[in-house]
């Protein structure tokens, strides 16, 4: 019995109170409990130390290891396991096979008053961004708007969230794009020609964490698909309608089959158009076309990814002085909305709350992008909770950190 129970889509129960019956809207309580029991608690400091050690053990210079570990561990802290420690092995593998990733020092230069070009020199994107983002911040406060391009980087990029959040924390509005290997077919086709091509946006907020949007232009991200494919035999989870097709172009809900076929953009041609826009910006930045990648699971290691970041200083624009207050008004109205579970049952932008008056009715509570991520981060930063690693990720972390080359 509980007074309220917020229920999320991925078979989880959160914030269970006292005094009233609580029901699961999705999944099984036993399945959830069993999965939590198997997780390995790790402090953020220990996770960061072990991750850096693993990277250094595989040949990374300290500045490379620090930048990559920050990205992977931040993702784990935020609950974004798809971009977290499960990707450490691919970084270590690339460090062993590609010397440039171990110590490449980025080359950053201004090509005009408002355009900055960053060459990762065949290394990872993360140390390059550590150098280039401060340069972008300094420039935009002089010009009002400035662009950073990043090219010649290898391996797993992670998310656009990290750099976008840093820009917004500096008081800037930011837009970011990045292409990926060819996983996505154009609507009506069966051949992958575009990447999942994420795009993002960040808006600074006074006294609050920035609003950050970071999403793929495919219906689901490649990381999510890969995670579902790995767990398919255990969880039985299936793909949503319209997420992918098999090799013959037939719709499929099987994640393993989808990995061998092609993903689809969200919203048909609308998502495809955004993926195309990101692709074109990426080649403008000096990156490869998605279709020039090999197309297998290791293709990100060989592909030259192209990233574009646009920073905007609000004070240079007509509404800049009042834009923040007007945005907060909009956010308040978004949060004030409410619907029933029958109306927006699968809306990932909502949390679900049992109705106090009717136990059989569940309400959807709208949330802003990033609310869940910030909540999970606060549990680690403020409440000093451990990060829960999957047994597989924990085992890989220990093994990789103990390797001596």
Coordinates of C-alpha atoms in Angstrom, one line a residue:
X1 CA 0.0 0.0 0.0
X2 CA 1.4 3.4 -1.0
X3 CA 0.2 7.0 -1.2
X4 CA 1.6 7.4 -4.7
X5 CA 3.7 5.5 -7.1
X6 CA 5.5 7.1 -10.1
X7 CA 5.8 4.4 -12.8
X8 CA 8.1 4.6 -15.7
X9 CA 8.0 2.6 -19.0
X10 CA 11.0 0.4 -18.5
X11 CA 9.6 -1.9 -15.9
X12 CA 10.7 0.3 -12.9
X13 CA 9.0 1.5 -9.8
X14 CA 10.1 4.7 -8.2
X15 CA 9.1 6.9 -5.3
X16 CA 6.9 4.4 -3.5
X17 CA 5.2 6.0 -0.6
X18 CA 3.0 4.6 2.2
X19 CA -0.7 4.1 3.0
X20 CA -2.2 3.1 -0.3
X21 CA -2.2 0.1 -2.7
X22 CA 0.3 0.6 -5.6
X23 CA 0.0 -1.2 -8.9
X24 CA 2.5 -1.7 -11.7
X25 CA 1.3 -0.2 -15.0
X26 CA 4.1 -1.9 -17.0
X27 CA 6.2 -5.0 -16.5
X28 CA 6.6 -7.2 -13.5
X29 CA 7.7 -6.1 -10.0
X30 CA 9.5 -9.4 -9.5
X31 CA 11.4 -9.0 -12.7
X32 CA 12.4 -5.5 -11.6
X33 CA 13.5 -6.6 -8.2
X34 CA 15.6 -9.4 -9.5
X35 CA 17.3 -7.1 -12.0
X36 CA 18.2 -4.6 -9.2
X37 CA 19.5 -7.4 -7.0
X38 CA 22.1 -8.3 -9.6
X39 CA 23.4 -4.8 -10.0
X40 CA 26.8 -3.9 -8.6
X41 CA 27.0 -0.7 -6.5
X42 CA 30.0 1.5 -7.2
X43 CA 30.8 5.0 -6.1
X44 CA 31.3 7.6 -8.7
X45 CA 34.8 8.4 -7.6
X46 CA 35.8 4.7 -7.8
X47 CA 34.1 4.3 -11.2
X48 CA 36.0 7.4 -12.6
X49 CA 39.3 6.1 -11.2
X50 CA 38.9 2.6 -12.6
X51 CA 37.7 3.9 -16.0
X52 CA 40.7 6.2 -16.3
X53 CA 43.0 3.4 -15.2
X54 CA 41.6 1.0 -17.9
X55 CA 42.1 3.6 -20.6
X56 CA 45.7 4.3 -19.5
X57 CA 46.5 0.6 -19.2
X58 CA 45.5 0.4 -22.9
X59 CA 47.9 3.2 -23.9
X60 CA 45.9 6.4 -23.5
X61 CA 47.7 9.5 -22.4
X62 CA 46.3 11.0 -19.2
X63 CA 44.5 13.9 -20.9
X64 CA 42.8 11.4 -23.2
X65 CA 41.8 9.1 -20.4
X66 CA 40.4 12.0 -18.3
X67 CA 38.2 13.3 -21.1
X68 CA 36.8 9.9 -22.2
X69 CA 36.2 8.7 -18.6
X70 CA 34.3 11.9 -17.9
X71 CA 31.9 11.1 -20.7
X72 CA 31.4 7.5 -19.9
X73 CA 31.0 8.0 -16.1
X74 CA 28.7 11.0 -16.5
X75 CA 26.4 8.9 -18.6
X76 CA 26.3 6.2 -15.9
X77 CA 25.6 8.8 -13.2
X78 CA 22.7 10.1 -15.3
X79 CA 21.3 6.7 -15.9
X80 CA 22.2 6.7 -19.6
X81 CA 23.7 3.2 -19.6
X82 CA 23.6 2.9 -23.4
X83 CA 26.4 5.5 -23.6
X84 CA 28.2 4.5 -20.4
X85 CA 30.7 1.9 -19.2
X86 CA 29.4 -0.8 -21.6
X87 CA 31.3 1.1 -24.3
X88 CA 34.6 1.1 -22.5
X89 CA 35.8 -2.1 -24.2
X90 CA 35.4 -0.5 -27.7
X91 CA 37.6 2.5 -26.5
X92 CA 40.2 0.1 -25.2
X93 CA 40.2 -2.0 -28.4
X94 CA 40.7 1.1 -30.5
X95 CA 43.5 2.3 -28.3
X96 CA 45.3 -1.0 -28.9
X97 CA 44.8 -1.0 -32.7
X98 CA 44.9 2.7 -33.6
X99 CA 48.0 4.6 -32.3
X100 CA 46.5 8.0 -33.0
X101 CA 43.8 7.6 -30.5
X102 CA 46.3 7.2 -27.6
X103 CA 47.8 10.7 -27.6
X104 CA 46.5 12.7 -30.6
X105 CA 46.5 16.4 -29.7
X106 CA 43.7 18.3 -31.4
X107 CA 44.4 21.2 -33.8
X108 CA 42.0 24.1 -33.3
X109 CA 42.0 27.2 -35.4
X110 CA 39.7 30.1 -36.4
X111 CA 38.8 30.2 -40.1
X112 CA 36.9 33.4 -39.6
X113 CA 35.8 35.7 -36.8
X114 CA 32.9 33.3 -36.0
X115 CA 34.0 29.9 -37.3
X116 CA 36.3 27.6 -35.4
X117 CA 37.7 24.4 -36.9
X118 CA 38.8 21.5 -34.7
X119 CA 40.8 18.6 -36.1
X120 CA 40.9 15.6 -33.7
X121 CA 44.0 14.3 -35.5
X122 CA 42.6 10.8 -35.6
X123 CA 41.9 10.7 -31.9
X124 CA 38.7 10.6 -29.9
X125 CA 36.2 13.5 -30.0
X126 CA 36.2 14.0 -26.2
X127 CA 39.7 15.4 -25.7
X128 CA 39.2 17.5 -28.8
X129 CA 36.0 19.0 -27.4
X130 CA 37.8 19.7 -24.1
X131 CA 40.1 22.1 -26.0
X132 CA 37.7 23.5 -28.6
X133 CA 34.6 24.3 -26.5
X134 CA 36.3 27.0 -24.4
X135 CA 37.5 28.6 -27.6
X136 CA 33.9 28.6 -28.9
X137 CA 32.6 30.2 -25.7
X138 CA 35.2 33.0 -25.9
X139 CA 34.4 33.7 -29.5
X140 CA 30.6 33.8 -29.3
X141 CA 30.6 36.5 -26.6
X142 CA 32.3 38.7 -29.1
X143 CA 30.3 37.8 -32.2
X144 CA 26.9 36.9 -30.9
X145 CA 26.8 33.6 -32.8
X146 CA 29.7 31.2 -33.6
X147 CA 30.2 27.8 -35.1
X148 CA 32.5 25.0 -34.1
X149 CA 33.2 22.1 -36.5
X150 CA 34.9 18.9 -35.3
X151 CA 36.3 16.3 -37.8
X152 CA 38.9 13.5 -38.0
X153 CA 37.7 11.8 -34.8
X154 CA 37.4 8.1 -34.3
X155 CA 35.4 5.7 -32.2
X156 CA 32.3 6.1 -30.0
X157 CA 31.2 9.7 -29.8
X158 CA 28.8 9.2 -26.9
X159 CA 26.1 11.9 -26.6
X160 CA 25.7 15.5 -27.7
X161 CA 24.4 16.1 -24.1
X162 CA 27.8 16.7 -22.5
X163 CA 29.1 19.5 -24.8
X164 CA 25.6 21.1 -25.1
X165 CA 25.1 21.2 -21.3
X166 CA 28.5 22.9 -20.9
X167 CA 27.7 25.6 -23.4
X168 CA 24.3 26.2 -21.8
X169 CA 25.9 26.3 -18.3
X170 CA 28.0 29.2 -19.7
X171 CA 24.8 31.1 -20.5
X172 CA 24.7 30.2 -24.2
X173 CA 22.0 28.7 -26.4
X174 CA 23.5 25.8 -28.3
X175 CA 22.7 23.5 -31.2
X176 CA 24.6 20.3 -32.0
X177 CA 24.7 17.7 -34.7
X178 CA 26.7 14.6 -35.4
X179 CA 26.5 11.9 -38.1
X180 CA 26.9 8.2 -37.5
X181 CA 27.6 5.1 -39.7
X182 CA 24.8 4.1 -42.1
X183 CA 22.2 2.3 -40.1
X184 CA 19.0 4.1 -41.4
X185 CA 17.1 3.5 -44.7
X186 CA 15.3 6.3 -46.5
X187 CA 11.5 5.9 -46.3
X188 CA 10.5 3.4 -49.0
X189 CA 14.0 1.9 -49.3
X190 CA 15.7 -1.0 -47.7
X191 CA 19.3 0.1 -48.0
X192 CA 20.9 2.0 -45.0
X193 CA 22.2 5.3 -46.4
X194 CA 22.0 7.7 -43.4
X195 CA 23.1 7.5 -39.8
X196 CA 20.9 7.6 -36.7
X197 CA 22.3 11.2 -36.8
X198 CA 21.6 12.7 -33.4
X199 CA 20.8 16.4 -33.1
X200 CA 20.5 18.4 -29.9
X201 CA 19.6 21.8 -28.4
X202 CA 20.4 23.4 -25.1
X203 CA 18.7 26.4 -23.4
X204 CA 20.3 28.1 -20.3
X205 CA 18.1 28.6 -17.2
X206 CA 18.8 31.0 -14.4
X207 CA 19.4 29.1 -11.1
X208 CA 18.5 25.8 -12.6
X209 CA 20.2 23.1 -14.8
X210 CA 19.9 23.8 -18.5
X211 CA 17.1 22.4 -20.6
X212 CA 18.9 19.9 -23.0
X213 CA 17.4 18.0 -25.9
X214 CA 19.5 15.2 -27.4
X215 CA 17.9 12.7 -29.6
X216 CA 18.5 10.5 -32.6
X217 CA 16.7 11.1 -35.9
X218 CA 15.9 7.4 -36.1
X219 CA 12.9 6.1 -34.1
X220 CA 15.3 4.6 -31.5
X221 CA 19.0 5.2 -31.1
X222 CA 21.6 2.6 -32.2
X223 CA 22.7 2.2 -28.7
X224 CA 19.2 1.3 -27.5
X225 CA 18.8 -1.1 -30.4
X226 CA 22.1 -2.8 -29.6
X227 CA 21.1 -3.1 -25.9
X228 CA 17.7 -4.6 -26.8
X229 CA 19.4 -7.1 -29.2
X230 CA 21.8 -8.2 -26.4
X231 CA 19.0 -8.7 -23.9
X232 CA 16.3 -10.0 -26.3
X233 CA 16.6 -13.6 -25.2
X234 CA 16.3 -12.6 -21.6
X235 CA 13.7 -9.8 -21.5
X236 CA 11.6 -10.6 -24.6
X237 CA 11.3 -6.9 -25.3
X238 CA 10.3 -6.1 -28.8
X239 CA 10.8 -3.0 -31.0
X240 CA 8.0 -0.4 -31.4
X241 CA 6.2 -0.4 -34.7
X242 CA 8.1 1.4 -37.5
X243 CA 11.5 1.2 -35.8
X244 CA 13.2 -1.2 -38.3
X245 CA 13.0 -3.5 -41.2
X246 CA 14.8 -6.8 -41.9
X247 CA 17.3 -7.4 -44.8
X248 CA 14.3 -7.9 -47.2
X249 CA 12.6 -4.6 -46.1
X250 CA 9.9 -6.3 -44.1
X251 CA 8.9 -4.6 -40.8
X252 CA 10.3 -6.3 -37.8
X253 CA 10.0 -6.1 -34.0
X254 CA 13.0 -8.3 -33.4
X255 CA 16.0 -6.3 -32.3
X256 CA 18.5 -8.9 -33.5
X257 CA 17.0 -9.0 -36.9
X258 CA 16.9 -5.2 -37.0
X259 CA 20.7 -5.1 -36.4
X260 CA 21.2 -7.0 -39.6
X261 CA 18.6 -5.0 -41.5
X262 CA 17.9 -1.2 -41.4
X263 CA 16.6 1.2 -38.9
X264 CA 13.9 3.7 -39.8
X265 CA 13.6 7.5 -39.1
X266 CA 11.0 8.7 -36.7
X267 CA 8.0 10.3 -38.3
X268 CA 8.7 8.9 -41.8
X269 CA 10.0 11.6 -44.1
X270 CA 10.1 14.2 -41.4
X271 CA 12.7 12.3 -39.4
X272 CA 14.5 11.4 -42.6
X273 CA 14.7 15.1 -43.6
X274 CA 16.3 15.9 -40.2
X275 CA 18.8 13.0 -40.6
X276 CA 19.6 14.3 -44.1
X277 CA 20.2 17.8 -42.7
X278 CA 22.6 16.4 -40.0
X279 CA 24.4 14.4 -42.7
X280 CA 25.0 17.4 -44.9
X281 CA 26.2 19.5 -42.0
X282 CA 28.6 16.7 -41.0
X283 CA 30.3 16.6 -44.5
X284 CA 30.4 20.4 -44.3
X285 CA 32.4 19.9 -41.1
X286 CA 34.8 17.6 -43.0
X287 CA 33.4 14.3 -41.9
X288 CA 32.7 11.2 -44.0
X289 CA 29.3 10.3 -45.5
X290 CA 27.5 7.6 -43.5
X291 CA 27.4 5.3 -46.5
X292 CA 31.2 5.4 -46.7
X293 CA 31.4 3.5 -43.5
X294 CA 31.8 -0.3 -43.5
X295 CA 28.3 -0.9 -42.1
X296 CA 29.2 -3.5 -39.4
X297 CA 29.4 -3.1 -35.6
X298 CA 32.9 -1.8 -35.7
X299 CA 32.3 0.8 -38.4
X300 CA 32.4 3.8 -35.9
X301 CA 36.1 3.0 -35.4
X302 CA 37.0 3.7 -39.0
X303 CA 34.5 6.4 -39.8
X304 CA 35.6 10.1 -39.8
X305 CA 32.7 11.6 -37.9
X306 CA 31.6 15.2 -38.5
X307 CA 30.2 17.3 -35.6
X308 CA 28.8 20.8 -35.7
X309 CA 28.0 23.1 -32.7
X310 CA 26.4 26.4 -33.0
X311 CA 26.5 28.7 -30.0
X312 CA 24.3 31.8 -29.5
X313 CA 24.8 34.6 -27.0
X314 CA 21.2 35.6 -26.0
X315 CA 22.0 39.2 -25.2
X316 CA 22.8 40.0 -28.8
X317 CA 19.3 39.3 -29.9
X318 CA 16.1 41.4 -29.6
X319 CA 14.3 39.2 -27.1
X320 CA 17.5 38.1 -25.3
X321 CA 16.9 40.1 -22.1
X322 CA 13.4 38.6 -21.4
X323 CA 13.7 35.3 -23.2
X324 CA 14.7 33.4 -20.1
X325 CA 11.6 34.6 -18.2
X326 CA 9.3 33.8 -21.1
X327 CA 10.8 30.4 -21.5
X328 CA 10.1 29.6 -17.8
X329 CA 6.5 30.6 -18.3
X330 CA 6.2 28.1 -21.1
X331 CA 7.9 25.4 -19.1
X332 CA 5.4 26.0 -16.3
X333 CA 2.5 25.5 -18.7
X334 CA 4.0 22.3 -20.0
X335 CA 4.4 20.9 -16.5
X336 CA 0.8 21.9 -15.6
X337 CA -0.7 19.7 -18.3
X338 CA -2.2 16.3 -17.5
X339 CA -3.6 13.4 -19.3
X340 CA -4.7 9.8 -18.6
X341 CA -2.7 6.7 -19.2
X342 CA -5.2 5.7 -22.0
X343 CA -4.4 8.9 -23.9
X344 CA -0.6 9.0 -23.7
X345 CA 0.3 5.5 -22.4
X346 CA 3.6 5.3 -24.4
X347 CA 4.6 8.9 -24.2
X348 CA 8.3 8.8 -23.1
X349 CA 8.0 12.5 -22.1
X350 CA 5.7 11.7 -19.2
X351 CA 5.9 10.1 -15.8
X352 CA 2.9 8.1 -14.5
X353 CA 1.1 8.6 -11.2
X354 CA -1.7 6.5 -9.8
X355 CA -4.9 8.5 -9.1
X356 CA -5.6 9.1 -5.4
X357 CA -9.4 9.0 -6.1
X358 CA -9.5 6.0 -8.4
X359 CA -6.9 3.2 -8.1
X360 CA -7.6 2.0 -11.6
X361 CA -6.8 5.3 -13.2
X362 CA -3.2 6.4 -13.9
X363 CA -2.4 10.0 -14.8
X364 CA 0.5 11.1 -17.0
X365 CA 2.6 13.9 -15.6
X366 CA 4.5 15.9 -18.3
X367 CA 8.2 16.4 -17.7
X368 CA 10.7 18.5 -19.5
X369 CA 13.6 16.9 -21.4
X370 CA 16.4 16.0 -19.0
X371 CA 14.2 15.9 -15.8
X372 CA 14.8 12.2 -15.2
X373 CA 18.5 12.5 -16.0
X374 CA 19.0 15.4 -13.5
X375 CA 17.0 13.5 -10.9
X376 CA 19.3 10.5 -11.2
X377 CA 22.4 12.6 -11.2
X378 CA 21.2 14.4 -8.0
X379 CA 20.8 11.0 -6.3
X380 CA 24.5 10.4 -6.8
X381 CA 25.8 14.0 -6.3
X382 CA 23.5 15.1 -3.4
X383 CA 22.4 11.9 -1.8
X384 CA 25.7 10.1 -2.3
X385 CA 24.1 7.0 -3.8
X386 CA 26.1 4.4 -5.5
X387 CA 26.0 4.0 -9.3
X388 CA 24.5 0.6 -10.1
X389 CA 26.5 -1.3 -12.8
X390 CA 25.3 -4.4 -14.6
X391 CA 27.3 -7.5 -13.7
X392 CA 28.7 -7.5 -17.3
X393 CA 29.8 -3.9 -17.2
X394 CA 31.4 -4.3 -13.8
X395 CA 33.2 -7.5 -14.9
X396 CA 34.5 -5.8 -18.0
X397 CA 35.6 -2.8 -16.0
X398 CA 37.7 -4.8 -13.6
X399 CA 39.2 -6.9 -16.4
X400 CA 40.1 -3.9 -18.6
X401 CA 41.6 -2.0 -15.6
X402 CA 43.9 -5.0 -14.7
X403 CA 45.3 -5.5 -18.2
X404 CA 49.1 -4.8 -18.6
X405 CA 50.2 -4.3 -22.1

